[in-house]
Structure formats: structure tokens, C-alpha cells
Short mmCIF file of C-alpha atoms in Angstrom, two decimals:
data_model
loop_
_atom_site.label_atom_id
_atom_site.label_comp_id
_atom_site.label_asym_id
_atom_site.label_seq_id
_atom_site.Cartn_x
_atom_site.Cartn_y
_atom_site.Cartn_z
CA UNK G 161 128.65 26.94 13.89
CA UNK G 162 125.89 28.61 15.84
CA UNK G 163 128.17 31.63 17.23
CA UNK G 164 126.31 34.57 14.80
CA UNK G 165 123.01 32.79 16.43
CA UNK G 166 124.43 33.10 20.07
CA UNK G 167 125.19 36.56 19.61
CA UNK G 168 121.81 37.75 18.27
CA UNK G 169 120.40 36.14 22.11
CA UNK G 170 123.13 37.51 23.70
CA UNK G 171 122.51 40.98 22.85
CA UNK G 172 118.99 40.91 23.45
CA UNK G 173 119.82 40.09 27.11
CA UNK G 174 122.23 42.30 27.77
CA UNK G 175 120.36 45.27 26.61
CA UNK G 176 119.51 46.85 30.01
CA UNK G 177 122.72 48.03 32.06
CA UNK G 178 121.78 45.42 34.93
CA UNK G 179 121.28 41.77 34.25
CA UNK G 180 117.11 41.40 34.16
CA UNK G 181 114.88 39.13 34.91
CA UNK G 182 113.69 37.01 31.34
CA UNK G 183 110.05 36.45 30.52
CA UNK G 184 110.26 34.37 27.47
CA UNK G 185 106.95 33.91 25.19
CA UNK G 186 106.75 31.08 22.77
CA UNK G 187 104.27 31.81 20.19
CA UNK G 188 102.92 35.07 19.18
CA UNK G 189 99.18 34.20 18.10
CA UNK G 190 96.77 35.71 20.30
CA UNK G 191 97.58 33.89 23.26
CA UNK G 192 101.39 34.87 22.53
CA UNK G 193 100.89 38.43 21.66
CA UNK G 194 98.73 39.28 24.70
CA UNK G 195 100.76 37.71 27.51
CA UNK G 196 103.57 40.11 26.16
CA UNK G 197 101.29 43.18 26.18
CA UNK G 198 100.01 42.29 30.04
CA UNK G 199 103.63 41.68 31.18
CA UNK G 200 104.42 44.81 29.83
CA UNK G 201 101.82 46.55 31.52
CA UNK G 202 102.16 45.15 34.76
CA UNK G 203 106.13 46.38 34.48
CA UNK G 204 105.33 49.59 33.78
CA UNK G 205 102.35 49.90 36.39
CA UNK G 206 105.25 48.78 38.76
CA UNK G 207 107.49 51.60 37.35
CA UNK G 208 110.04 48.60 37.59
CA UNK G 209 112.48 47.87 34.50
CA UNK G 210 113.96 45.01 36.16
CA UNK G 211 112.02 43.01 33.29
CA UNK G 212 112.87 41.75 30.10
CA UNK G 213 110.03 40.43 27.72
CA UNK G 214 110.62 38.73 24.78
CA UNK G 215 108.20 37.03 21.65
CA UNK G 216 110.17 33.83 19.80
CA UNK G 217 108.31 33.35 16.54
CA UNK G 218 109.26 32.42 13.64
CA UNK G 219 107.70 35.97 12.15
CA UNK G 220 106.46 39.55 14.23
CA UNK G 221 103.13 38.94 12.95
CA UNK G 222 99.43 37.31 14.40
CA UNK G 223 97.80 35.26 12.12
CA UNK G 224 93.66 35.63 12.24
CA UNK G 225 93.40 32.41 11.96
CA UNK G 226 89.62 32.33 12.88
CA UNK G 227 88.64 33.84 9.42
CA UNK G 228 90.95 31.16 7.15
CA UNK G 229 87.56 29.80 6.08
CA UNK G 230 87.18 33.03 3.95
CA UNK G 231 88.60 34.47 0.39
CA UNK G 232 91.88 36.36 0.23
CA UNK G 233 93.73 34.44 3.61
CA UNK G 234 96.97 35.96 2.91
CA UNK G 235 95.44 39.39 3.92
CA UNK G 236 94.31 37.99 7.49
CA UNK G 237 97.52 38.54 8.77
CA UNK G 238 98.30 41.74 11.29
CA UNK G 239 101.95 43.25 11.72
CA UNK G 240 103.46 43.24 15.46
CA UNK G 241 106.53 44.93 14.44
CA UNK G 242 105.47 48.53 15.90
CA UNK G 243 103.18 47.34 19.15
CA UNK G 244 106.47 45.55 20.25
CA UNK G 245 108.70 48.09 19.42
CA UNK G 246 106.50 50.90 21.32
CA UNK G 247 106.26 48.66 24.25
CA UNK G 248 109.78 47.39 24.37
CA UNK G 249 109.21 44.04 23.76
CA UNK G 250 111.78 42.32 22.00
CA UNK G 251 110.97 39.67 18.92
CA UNK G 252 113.57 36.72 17.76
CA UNK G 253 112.68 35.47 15.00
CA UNK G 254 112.97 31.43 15.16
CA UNK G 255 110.43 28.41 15.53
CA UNK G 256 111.33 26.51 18.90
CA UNK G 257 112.01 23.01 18.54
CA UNK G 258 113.24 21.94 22.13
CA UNK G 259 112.59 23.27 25.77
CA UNK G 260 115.35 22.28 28.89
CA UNK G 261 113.10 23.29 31.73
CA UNK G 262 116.47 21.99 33.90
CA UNK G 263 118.78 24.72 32.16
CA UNK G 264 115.86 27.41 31.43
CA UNK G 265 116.69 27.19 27.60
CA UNK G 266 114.80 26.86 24.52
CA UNK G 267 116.45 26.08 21.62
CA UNK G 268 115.12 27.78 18.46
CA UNK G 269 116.22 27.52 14.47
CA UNK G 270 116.10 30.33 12.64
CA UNK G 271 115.24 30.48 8.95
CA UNK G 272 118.51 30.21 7.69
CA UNK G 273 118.93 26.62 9.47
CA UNK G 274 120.87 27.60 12.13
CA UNK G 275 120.08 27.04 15.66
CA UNK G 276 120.46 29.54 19.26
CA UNK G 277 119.16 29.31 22.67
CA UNK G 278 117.10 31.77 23.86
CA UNK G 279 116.75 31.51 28.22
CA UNK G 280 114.53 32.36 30.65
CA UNK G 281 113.12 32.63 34.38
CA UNK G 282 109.25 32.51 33.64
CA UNK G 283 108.23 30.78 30.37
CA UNK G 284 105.11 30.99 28.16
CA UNK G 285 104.11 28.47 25.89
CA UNK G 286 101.56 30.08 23.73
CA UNK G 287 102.51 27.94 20.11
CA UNK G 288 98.39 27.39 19.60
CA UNK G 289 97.12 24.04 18.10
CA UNK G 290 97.13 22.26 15.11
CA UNK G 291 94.88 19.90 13.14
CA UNK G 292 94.55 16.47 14.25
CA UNK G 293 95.75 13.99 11.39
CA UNK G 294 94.70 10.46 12.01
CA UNK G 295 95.81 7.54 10.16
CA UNK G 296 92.73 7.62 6.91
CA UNK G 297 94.33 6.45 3.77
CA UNK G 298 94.78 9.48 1.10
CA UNK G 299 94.25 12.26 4.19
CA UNK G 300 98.37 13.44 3.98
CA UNK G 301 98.21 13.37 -0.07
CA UNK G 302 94.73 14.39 -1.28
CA UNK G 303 93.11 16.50 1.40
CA UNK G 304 92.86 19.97 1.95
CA UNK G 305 93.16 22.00 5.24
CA UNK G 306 92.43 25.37 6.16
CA UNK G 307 94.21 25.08 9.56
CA UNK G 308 97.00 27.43 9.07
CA UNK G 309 97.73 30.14 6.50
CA UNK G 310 100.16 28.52 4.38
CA UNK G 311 97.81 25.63 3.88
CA UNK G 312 94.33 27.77 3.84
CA UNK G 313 96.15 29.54 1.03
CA UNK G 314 97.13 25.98 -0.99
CA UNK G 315 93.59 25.48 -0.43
CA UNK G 316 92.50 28.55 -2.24
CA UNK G 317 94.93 28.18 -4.91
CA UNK G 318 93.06 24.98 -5.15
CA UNK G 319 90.12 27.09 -5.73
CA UNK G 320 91.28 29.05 -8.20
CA UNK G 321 92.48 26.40 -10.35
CA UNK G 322 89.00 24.72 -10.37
CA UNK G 323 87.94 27.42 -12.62
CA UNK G 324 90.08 26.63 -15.47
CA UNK G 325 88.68 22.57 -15.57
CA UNK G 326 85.76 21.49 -17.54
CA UNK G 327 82.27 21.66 -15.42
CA UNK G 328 81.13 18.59 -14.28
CA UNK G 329 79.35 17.21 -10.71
CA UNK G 330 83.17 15.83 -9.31
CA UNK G 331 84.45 19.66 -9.86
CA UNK G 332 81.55 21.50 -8.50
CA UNK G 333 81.58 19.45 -5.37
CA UNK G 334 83.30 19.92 -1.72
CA UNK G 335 83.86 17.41 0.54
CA UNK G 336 83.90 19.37 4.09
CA UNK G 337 85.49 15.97 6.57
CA UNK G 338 83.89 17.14 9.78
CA UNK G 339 80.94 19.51 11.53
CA UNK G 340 82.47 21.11 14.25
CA UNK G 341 82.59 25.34 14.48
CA UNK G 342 85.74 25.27 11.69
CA UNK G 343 84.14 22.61 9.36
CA UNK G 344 80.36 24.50 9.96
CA UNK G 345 81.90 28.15 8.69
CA UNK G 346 83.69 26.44 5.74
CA UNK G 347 80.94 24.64 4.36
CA UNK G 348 78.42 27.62 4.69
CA UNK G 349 80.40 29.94 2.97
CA UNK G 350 81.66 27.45 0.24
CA UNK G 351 78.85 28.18 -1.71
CA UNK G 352 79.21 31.67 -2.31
CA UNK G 353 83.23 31.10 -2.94
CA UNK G 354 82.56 28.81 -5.55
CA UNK G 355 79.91 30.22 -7.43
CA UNK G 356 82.02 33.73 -7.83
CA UNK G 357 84.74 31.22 -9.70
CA UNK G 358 81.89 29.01 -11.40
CA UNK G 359 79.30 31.40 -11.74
CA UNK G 360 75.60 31.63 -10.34
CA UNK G 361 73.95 29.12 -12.22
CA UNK G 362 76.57 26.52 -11.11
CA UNK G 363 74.96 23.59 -9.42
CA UNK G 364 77.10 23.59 -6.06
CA UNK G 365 77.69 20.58 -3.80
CA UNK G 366 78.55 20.58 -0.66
CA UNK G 367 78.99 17.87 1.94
CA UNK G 368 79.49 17.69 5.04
CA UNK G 369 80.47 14.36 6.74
CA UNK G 370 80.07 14.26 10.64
CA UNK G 371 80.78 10.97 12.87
CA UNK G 372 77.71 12.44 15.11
CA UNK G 373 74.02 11.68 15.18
CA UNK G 374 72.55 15.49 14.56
CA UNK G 375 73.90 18.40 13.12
CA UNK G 376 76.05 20.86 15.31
CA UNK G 377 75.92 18.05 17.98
CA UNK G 378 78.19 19.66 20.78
CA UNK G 379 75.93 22.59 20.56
CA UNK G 380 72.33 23.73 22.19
CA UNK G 381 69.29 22.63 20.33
CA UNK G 382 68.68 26.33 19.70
CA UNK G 383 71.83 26.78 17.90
CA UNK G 384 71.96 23.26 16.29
CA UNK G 385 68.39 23.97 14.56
CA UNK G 386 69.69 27.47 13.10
CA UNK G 387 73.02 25.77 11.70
CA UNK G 388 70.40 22.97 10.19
CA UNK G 389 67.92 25.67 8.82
CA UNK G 390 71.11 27.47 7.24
CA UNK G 391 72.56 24.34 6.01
CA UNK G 392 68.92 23.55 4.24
CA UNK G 393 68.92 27.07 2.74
CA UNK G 394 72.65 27.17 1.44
CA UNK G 395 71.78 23.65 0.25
CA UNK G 396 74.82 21.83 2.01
CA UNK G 397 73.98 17.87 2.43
CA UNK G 398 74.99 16.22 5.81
CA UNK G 399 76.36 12.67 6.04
CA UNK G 400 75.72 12.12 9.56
CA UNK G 401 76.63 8.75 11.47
CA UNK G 402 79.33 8.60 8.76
CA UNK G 403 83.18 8.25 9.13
CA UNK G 404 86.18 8.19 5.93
CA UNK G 405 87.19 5.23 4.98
CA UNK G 406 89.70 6.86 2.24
CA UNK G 407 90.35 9.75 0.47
CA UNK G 408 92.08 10.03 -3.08
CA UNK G 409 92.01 12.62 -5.95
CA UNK G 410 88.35 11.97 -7.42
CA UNK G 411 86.79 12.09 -3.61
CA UNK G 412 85.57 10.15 -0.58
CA UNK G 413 84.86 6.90 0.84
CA UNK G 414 82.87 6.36 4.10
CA UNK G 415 83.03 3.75 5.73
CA UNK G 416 79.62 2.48 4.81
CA UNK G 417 80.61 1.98 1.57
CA UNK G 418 78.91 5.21 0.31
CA UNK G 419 81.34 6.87 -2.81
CA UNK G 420 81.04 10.86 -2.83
CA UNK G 421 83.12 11.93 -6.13
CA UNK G 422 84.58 15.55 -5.41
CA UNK G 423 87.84 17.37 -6.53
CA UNK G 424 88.14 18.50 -3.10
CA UNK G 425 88.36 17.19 0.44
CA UNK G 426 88.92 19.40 3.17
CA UNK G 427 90.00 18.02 6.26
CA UNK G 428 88.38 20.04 9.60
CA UNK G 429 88.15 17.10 11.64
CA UNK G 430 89.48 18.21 15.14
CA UNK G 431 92.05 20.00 16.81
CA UNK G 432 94.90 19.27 19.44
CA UNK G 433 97.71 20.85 20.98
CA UNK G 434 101.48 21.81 19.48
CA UNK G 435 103.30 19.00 20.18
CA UNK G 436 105.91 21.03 22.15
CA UNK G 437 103.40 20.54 24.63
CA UNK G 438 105.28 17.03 25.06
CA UNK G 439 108.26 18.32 25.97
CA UNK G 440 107.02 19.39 29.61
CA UNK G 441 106.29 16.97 32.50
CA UNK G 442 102.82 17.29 33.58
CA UNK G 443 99.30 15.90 32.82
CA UNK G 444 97.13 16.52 29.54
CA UNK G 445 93.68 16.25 28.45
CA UNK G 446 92.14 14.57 25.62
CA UNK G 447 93.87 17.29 23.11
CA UNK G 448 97.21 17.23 24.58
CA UNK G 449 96.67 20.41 26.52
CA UNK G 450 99.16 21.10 29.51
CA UNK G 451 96.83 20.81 32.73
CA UNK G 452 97.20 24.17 34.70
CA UNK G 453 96.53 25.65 37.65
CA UNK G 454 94.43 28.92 38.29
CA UNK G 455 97.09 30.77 37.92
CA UNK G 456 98.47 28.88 34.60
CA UNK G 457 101.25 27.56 35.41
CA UNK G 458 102.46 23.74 35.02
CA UNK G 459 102.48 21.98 38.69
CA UNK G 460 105.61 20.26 37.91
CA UNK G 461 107.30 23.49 36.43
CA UNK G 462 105.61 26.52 38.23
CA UNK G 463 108.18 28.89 36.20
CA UNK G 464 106.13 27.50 33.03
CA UNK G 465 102.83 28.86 32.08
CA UNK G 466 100.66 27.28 29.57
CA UNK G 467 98.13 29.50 28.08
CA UNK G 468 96.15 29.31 24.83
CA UNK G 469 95.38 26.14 23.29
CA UNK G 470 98.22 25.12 25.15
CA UNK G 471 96.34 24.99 28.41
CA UNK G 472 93.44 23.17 29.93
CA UNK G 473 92.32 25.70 32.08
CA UNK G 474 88.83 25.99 34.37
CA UNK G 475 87.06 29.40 33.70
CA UNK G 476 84.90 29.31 36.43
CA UNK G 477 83.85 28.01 39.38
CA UNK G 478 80.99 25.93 37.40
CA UNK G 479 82.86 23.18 35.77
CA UNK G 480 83.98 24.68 32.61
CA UNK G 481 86.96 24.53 30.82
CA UNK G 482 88.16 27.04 28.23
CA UNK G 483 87.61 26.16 24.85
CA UNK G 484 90.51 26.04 21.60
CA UNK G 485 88.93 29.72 20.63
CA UNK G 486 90.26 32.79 20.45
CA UNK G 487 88.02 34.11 22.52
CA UNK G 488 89.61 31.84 25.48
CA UNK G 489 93.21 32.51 23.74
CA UNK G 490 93.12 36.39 24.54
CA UNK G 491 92.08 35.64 27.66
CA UNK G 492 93.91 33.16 28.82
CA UNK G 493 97.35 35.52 27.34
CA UNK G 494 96.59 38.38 29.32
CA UNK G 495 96.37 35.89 32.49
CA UNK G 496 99.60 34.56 31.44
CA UNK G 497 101.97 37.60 30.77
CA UNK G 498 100.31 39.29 33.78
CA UNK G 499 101.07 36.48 36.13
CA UNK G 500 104.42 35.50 35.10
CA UNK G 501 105.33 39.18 35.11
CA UNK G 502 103.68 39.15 38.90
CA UNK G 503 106.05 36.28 40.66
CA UNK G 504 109.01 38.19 39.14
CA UNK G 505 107.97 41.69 40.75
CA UNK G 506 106.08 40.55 44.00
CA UNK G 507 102.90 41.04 42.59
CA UNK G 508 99.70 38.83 43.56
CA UNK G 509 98.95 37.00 40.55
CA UNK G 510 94.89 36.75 39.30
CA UNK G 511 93.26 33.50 39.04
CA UNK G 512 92.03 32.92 35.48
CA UNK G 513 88.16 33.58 35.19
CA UNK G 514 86.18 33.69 32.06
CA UNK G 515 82.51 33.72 33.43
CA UNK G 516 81.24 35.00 30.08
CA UNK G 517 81.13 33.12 26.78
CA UNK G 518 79.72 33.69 23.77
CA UNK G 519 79.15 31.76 20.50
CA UNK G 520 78.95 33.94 16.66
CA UNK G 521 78.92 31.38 13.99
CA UNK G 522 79.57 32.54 10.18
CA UNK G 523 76.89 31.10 8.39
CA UNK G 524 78.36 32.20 4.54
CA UNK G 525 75.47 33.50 2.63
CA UNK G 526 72.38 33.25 4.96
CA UNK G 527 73.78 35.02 7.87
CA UNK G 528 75.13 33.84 11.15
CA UNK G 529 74.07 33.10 14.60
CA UNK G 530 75.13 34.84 17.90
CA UNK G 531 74.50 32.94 21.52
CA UNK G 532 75.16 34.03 24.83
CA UNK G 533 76.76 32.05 27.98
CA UNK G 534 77.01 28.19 28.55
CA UNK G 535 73.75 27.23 27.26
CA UNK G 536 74.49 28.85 24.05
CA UNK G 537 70.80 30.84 24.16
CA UNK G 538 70.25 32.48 20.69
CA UNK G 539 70.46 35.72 20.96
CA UNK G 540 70.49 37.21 17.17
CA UNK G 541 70.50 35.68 14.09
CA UNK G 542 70.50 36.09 10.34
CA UNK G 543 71.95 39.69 9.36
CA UNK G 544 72.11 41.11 12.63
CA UNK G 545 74.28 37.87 14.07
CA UNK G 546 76.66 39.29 10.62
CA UNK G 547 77.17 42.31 12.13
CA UNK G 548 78.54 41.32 15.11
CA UNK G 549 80.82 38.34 13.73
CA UNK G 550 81.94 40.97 11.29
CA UNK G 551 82.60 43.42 14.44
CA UNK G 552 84.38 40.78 16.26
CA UNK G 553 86.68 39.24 13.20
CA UNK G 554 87.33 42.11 11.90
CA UNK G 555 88.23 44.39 14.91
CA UNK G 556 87.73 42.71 18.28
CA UNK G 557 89.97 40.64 17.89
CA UNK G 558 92.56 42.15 15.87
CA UNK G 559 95.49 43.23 18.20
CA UNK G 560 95.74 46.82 19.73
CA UNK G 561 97.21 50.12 18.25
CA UNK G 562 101.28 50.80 18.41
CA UNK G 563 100.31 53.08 21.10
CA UNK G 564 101.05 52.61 24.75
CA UNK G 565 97.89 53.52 26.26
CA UNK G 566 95.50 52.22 23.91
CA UNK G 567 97.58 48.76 24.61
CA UNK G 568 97.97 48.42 28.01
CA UNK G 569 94.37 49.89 28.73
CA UNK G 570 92.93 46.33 26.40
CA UNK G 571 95.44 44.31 28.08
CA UNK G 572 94.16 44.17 31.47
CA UNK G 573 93.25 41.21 32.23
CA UNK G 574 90.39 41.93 34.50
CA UNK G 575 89.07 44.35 31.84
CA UNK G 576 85.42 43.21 29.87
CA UNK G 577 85.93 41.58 26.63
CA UNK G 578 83.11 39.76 25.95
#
């Protein structure tokens, strides 16, 4: 039953004249998408076609999925069709459901149910990370989740139909279920995203409700006393010290026993990795990230590469790890497709460094912030900080032209990016 499935895979690896060597990349967020781009570069700096490089997604397109908190999600979505197709990287179109690191197989379904194999002599995972679900009574039914784009657009849906009930306190209040970077953005530009459905004069509520002791806790006191001084201007109340008891349809209960009546809960309450993660022996950190080496590949399964926010990876020398950003996510990619490309062509691979970091929160309607290396020192705030979140959302990190050059000259991995 899965011969018309076999024979899409088939053809893809018999396209060159000579059997090649497979580089297969699961995922094609930006992680995914730029460990194609470096393997393709390092090919063709090689002047060696003895590579084939293939993307298994479920669709040829990267999902921004840093800017879900905002209006209009299904628009935050950027086609891959023509970069792949000028750089000869092939796409199959499936979502992966089980990897045979013994065989070098992944099997994949495709959206019509059926299921191929797609194999491989270096593999990528690069399927991202989704939002951690614990057990809270009401989370699977009544809460909302901006964590991918079919959900972020229920959410606004959600929105949308707020508009057409009667006004009252329970309607015109948002229950944001965590204050890390997602939860932060979300909250702070709530505000504005309900008042264009409620109008101005709308009393707005919004909550945040964080397990921690201070605002923006993970964060330098610097930044943590901009987010507050935002927070105080957008008028967006912090529970702090507080955990959910339950959710249901008319709001929230904590666990001390305080009630918080809202028509909607959104869920932003931590991260971890894809679970396909489980499917490889080796060991994982607190988020279920495959522990790599500094070259990114699995110890048990050195033709496996983790990258993304599939990987726990050290960026320096200095004790840090990359972060679940995308800011670590390009990175790590161009590592990824760059080494596994290297130990098929004799090529020295590059340890993966990421000296530089840098923090720009969204901070809705009063601005954002912008911070510079590990100790997150506030560099610009207010409108300027804007500028440069809006310069790195909206093109930074967007992926390259269709145009060879352009491409390969962003995906070297050894290149500045931030």
C-alpha cells in the first residue's frame, strides 16, 4: 500500500547519474532551512556533486514563529519553494514519525495518510520545540496557545469573536499563564490588539501569572526593571509567586485560592524539545534536548546531528549554552548542514561558537528593549529598541533571496550575524 510513496523517495535518490551520498534534514524552521543552505554551500565550494540534500517537512515553507504574539499570524509565514529549487535542494513533503538510526531510515506520512521512508548517511534533526503541557485541569480544553501557527491563529479567531459578545470585565480580560520572553511579548502587546476590536475606551485587563518572585526573573536587573516599567505603563497586573490550580471557560484558579474571571487563558508556560528527540540514544537536558558535541553531532550516533532546539549545545568557552531562540536556531543550522556536509567530503568540520548574544524584547505599545551579551546590558530602549526588533523580525531573520550568491554568502557559518 505504500508503493506510490516509495517511488516519490526513490526518485529523489536516483536523480544524479551516480548513487550520492544523502544528507537528510528533518525540519525546515530556521534551524532546518539553514543547515540545507550551508550544506549546499560547502558542496559547491568543493565543486563536488557527490551530495544529495534533502528538507522532509510536512510543507516548503518557514514559519516566523517568533512574531505569533502579533495580529495577522497567517501572514508570518515565508515560501522555500524557489531558495530550494535554485540551490538544488530537494523537499518531501511528509511529517516524520519514526527514525531507525540501525537502517538509516526515517519513516514519514504524507498528507494523504500514507507512509515512505526517506534514508540517509548524515542526518539532521532540526523539528524545533513545542509547548510544554503539564497535567493543570482545563489546560487541553480551555486554554489558548500561541506556540505554533495553526494554534496562534485559533487564538486570534478567538480574538475576533470577542468582539461580537456583550462588554463586561470577564471579556475584556487576558489571562497570560507565564512570564518568560513568549508570555512577556504577548501580554505587552495584548493591549493594543484588544482595544482595536473593543475600542479605546475599553478598560483592558491583563494578567500575567509567573511561578517566580520578580518580574522577568531569568533576566538582568537592567532588563527586568524596563519589562516592569513597561508592564506599569501598558497597565498589565503580575501575579507573582503564583501557580494554576485550574483553568475552565470563565478563567483561572491559582493555587492560592485567588479566582481571576477571563474569557481567555493563554498558555506560554515553557518550552521543550519535539519528542522525536526520544527516538535517539543519547543524553538530554532539562527540555529534552539531544546533548551534542562541538561539532553537533549525537555521541552515540555521530552520523546524527542535532541542531536547533533540538540540541543542547555550548556556545562558548564560558559556560553557556544556546538558548530555544532563533537567534541560536540559525546558528546552530548553518553549523549543522556545514558539518554534516564536511565528514561526507573530507572537509574539517567547525566547532559551534556563538560568542555574541543579544536580547530585543517587543514591548507592544511602549516600545521594546535591546541588550547586548551575557549580562543582558541595556543598550536601547523605548522607540529606538522598536526599530531594531522590527529590523530583526521583519528581515534578519527572514530566510535569504532565491539567488545563489546572496544565499550561500548568509550561510556561512563563520559569517557575523549578530
Amino acid at each position: 500500500k505504500y508503493s506510490g510513496s516509495y517511488v516519490r523517495h526513490e526518485a529523489w535518490r536516483e536523480k544524479g547519474s551516480n548513487m550520492k551520498k544523502q544528507i537528510l534534514i528533518v525540519g525546515s524552521g530556521f534551524a532546518g532551512m539553514w543547515a540545507a543552505v550551508s550544506a549546499a554551500r560547502l558542496s559547491e565550494q568543493q565543486g563536488n556533486n557527490s551530495l544529495e540534500i534533502a528538507v522532509l517537512a510536512p510543507l516548503p515553507e518557514l514559519r516566523v514563529r517568533p512574531r505569533f504574539y502579533e495580529e495577522k499570524v497567517s501572514t508570518l509565514v515565508a515560501p522555500l519553494t524557489d531558495l530550494f529549487a535554485e540551490l538544488d535542494i530537494t523537499f518531501i513533503a511528509g511529517h516524520a514519525e519514526q527514525i531507525d538510526t540501525t537502517a538509516k531510515t526515517v519513516l514519514y506520512r504524507m498528507s494523504n495518510g500514507a507512509h515512505a521512508t526517506a534514508s540517509y548517511d548524515r542526518l539532521i534533526l532540526a523539528t524545533g520545540s513545542q509547548t510544554k503541557r503539564p497535567p493543570i485541569a482545563g489546560l487541553a480544553d480551555c486554554a489558548f496557545d500561541i506556540d505554533q501557527l495553526e494554534s496562534a491563529q485559533v487564538f486570534e479567531r478567538h480574538l475576533d469573536s470577542l468582539a461580537l459578545r456583550p462588554s463586561t470585565p470577564e471579556r475584556n480580560t487576558v489571562v497570560v499563564c507565564g512570564g518568560g520572553f513568549t508570555g512577556i511579548e504577548l501580554a505587552t502587546e495584548l493591549p493594543a490588539r484588544l482595544r482595536a476590536r473593543f475600542g479605546d475606551n475599553t478598560e483592558i485587563k491583563i494578567v500575567v501569572v509567573e511561578k517566580g518572585p520578580v518580574i522577568g526573573g531569568r533576566y538582568s536587573d537592567a532588563l527586568r526593571k524596563t519589562i516592569a516599567e513597561a508592564s506599569e505603563a501598558l497597565g498589565v497586573e503580575w501575579r507573582l509567586k503564583s501557580e494554576v490550580e485550574a483553568i475552565d471557560a470563565h478563567g483561572v484558579t491559582l493555587k492560592n485560592g485567588e479566582r481571576i474571571a477571563a474569557a481567555t487563558v493563554v498558555w506560554t508556560a515553557g518550552v521543550e524539545a519535539n519528542p522525536l528527540s526520544l527516538q535517539i540514544d543519547g543524553e538530554r537536558d532539562s527540555q529534552g534536548r539531544l546533548v551534542v558535541t562541538e561539532t553537533l553531532q549525537i555521541p552515540a550516533h555521530p552520523d546524527v546531528y542535532a541542531t536547533g532546539d533540538m540540541a543542547h549545545a555550548k556556545t562558548d568557552d564560558a559556560g553557556n549554552t544556546a538558548l530555544m531562540t532563533c537567534q541560536h536556531a540559525i546558528q546552530l543550522g548553518k553549523f549543522a548542514g556545514h558539518n554534516a556536509a564536511a565528514s561526507l567530503l573530507n572537509v574539517d568540520p567547525y566547532p559551534y561558537r556563538q560568542v555574541s548574544y543579544v536580547t530585543c524584547l517587543d514591548l507592544g505599545g511602549w516600545g521594546a528593549v535591546y541588550t547586548e551579551g551575557w549580562d543582558q546590558v541595556v543598550k536601547s530602549v523605548r522607540d529606538d529598541a522598536k526599530k531594531i526588533k522590527i529590523a530583526i523580525t521583519n528581515e534578519l531573520i527572514y530566510p535569504p533571496a532565491a539567488d545563489k550568491a546572496v544565499a550561500f554568502a548568509a550561510a556561512d557559518p563563520l559569517a557575523k550575524f549578530v
